[in-house]
């Protein structure tokens, strides 16, 4: 397994804005990508990562929502779809490995029903709520080239990107 560099809004916004393509087969090559993504996410550390964040425009997401004291519980979502959204919405303070150090509140449907292929290519359908609902919607946005910043006001978005750039420059100096 290899830790891959994570693209940020500072390093490669153009790639992050790309729409990802459906996966044709869940095979060993795809599992190798998912293993690398998981390792990269744990190393960051983060709770969710979409393939485009490591520069691969495929509809693949990895996630682990376990608490620090709990055993790891990796999850894999290939070609995920939202087949139902609740009308009720809920706010959550989101962050993103591609937008380091920025957190802001986003309002999304509180519950969603999702359909996806798992690590072995089996079709799964489940209802998500709480952090899973937030995280899967955030990560699925990445597959469309959408960042959580795009849900904020333009002023907040511009300010956040400027802050990430400034931090990146300070680190490089
Ligand atoms: Zn993100």
Tab-separated table of N, CA and C in Angstrom, residues 75 77 81 83-86 88 110-116 124-130 132-133 136:
chain	number	residue	atom	x	y	z
A	75	UNK	N	-14.632	1.411	5.075
A	75	UNK	CA	-15.780	1.187	4.191
A	75	UNK	C	-15.397	1.664	2.804
A	77	UNK	N	-16.954	2.495	-1.198
A	77	UNK	CA	-18.153	2.783	-1.996
A	77	UNK	C	-17.727	2.984	-3.451
A	81	UNK	N	-24.704	5.833	-5.542
A	81	UNK	CA	-25.828	6.665	-5.994
A	81	UNK	C	-26.697	6.978	-4.786
A	83	UNK	N	-30.403	7.270	-3.854
A	83	UNK	CA	-31.680	6.928	-4.482
A	83	UNK	C	-32.865	7.544	-3.739
A	84	UNK	N	-32.587	8.139	-2.581
A	84	UNK	CA	-33.639	8.848	-1.837
A	84	UNK	C	-32.984	9.825	-0.856
A	85	UNK	N	-33.584	10.994	-0.713
A	85	UNK	CA	-33.115	11.993	0.257
A	85	UNK	C	-34.282	12.411	1.128
A	86	UNK	N	-34.054	12.600	2.424
A	86	UNK	CA	-35.124	13.100	3.290
A	86	UNK	C	-35.340	14.585	3.013
A	88	UNK	N	-36.179	16.546	5.390
A	88	UNK	CA	-35.575	17.144	6.576
A	88	UNK	C	-34.073	17.308	6.335
A	110	UNK	N	-30.919	15.147	5.979
A	110	UNK	CA	-30.506	14.458	7.208
A	110	UNK	C	-30.321	12.961	6.989
A	111	UNK	N	-31.114	12.391	6.070
A	111	UNK	CA	-31.022	10.959	5.789
A	111	UNK	C	-31.037	10.744	4.285
A	112	UNK	N	-30.288	9.749	3.845
A	112	UNK	CA	-30.289	9.396	2.419
A	112	UNK	C	-30.280	7.880	2.292
A	113	UNK	N	-30.826	7.407	1.184
A	113	UNK	CA	-30.725	5.974	0.887
A	113	UNK	C	-29.708	5.854	-0.243
A	114	UNK	N	-28.701	4.995	-0.052
A	114	UNK	CA	-27.625	4.898	-1.032
A	114	UNK	C	-27.497	3.481	-1.589
A	115	UNK	N	-26.978	3.427	-2.800
A	115	UNK	CA	-26.750	2.150	-3.469
A	115	UNK	C	-25.337	2.221	-4.043
A	116	UNK	N	-24.548	1.169	-3.832
A	116	UNK	CA	-23.152	1.185	-4.282
A	116	UNK	C	-22.623	-0.240	-4.366
A	124	UNK	N	-24.854	-3.120	-2.714
A	124	UNK	CA	-25.373	-2.870	-1.368
A	124	UNK	C	-26.339	-1.688	-1.430
A	125	UNK	N	-27.429	-1.791	-0.677
A	125	UNK	CA	-28.338	-0.662	-0.545
A	125	UNK	C	-28.519	-0.433	0.942
A	126	UNK	N	-28.413	0.793	1.394
A	126	UNK	CA	-28.617	1.053	2.822
A	126	UNK	C	-29.067	2.477	3.054
A	127	UNK	N	-29.682	2.672	4.222
A	127	UNK	CA	-30.088	4.016	4.589
A	127	UNK	C	-29.034	4.596	5.520
A	128	UNK	N	-28.684	5.846	5.278
A	128	UNK	CA	-27.636	6.493	6.071
A	128	UNK	C	-28.216	7.675	6.814
A	129	UNK	N	-27.759	7.847	8.055
A	129	UNK	CA	-28.131	9.045	8.813
A	129	UNK	C	-26.921	9.468	9.632
A	130	UNK	N	-27.029	10.609	10.305
A	130	UNK	CA	-25.931	11.075	11.143
A	130	UNK	C	-24.674	11.327	10.329
A	132	UNK	N	-22.612	9.327	8.858
A	132	UNK	CA	-22.508	8.602	7.582
A	132	UNK	C	-23.237	9.355	6.467
A	133	UNK	N	-24.404	9.896	6.782
A	133	UNK	CA	-25.160	10.650	5.773
A	133	UNK	C	-24.393	11.901	5.342
A	136	UNK	N	-21.075	10.671	3.328
A	136	UNK	CA	-21.289	10.107	1.986
A	136	UNK	C	-21.723	11.217	1.014
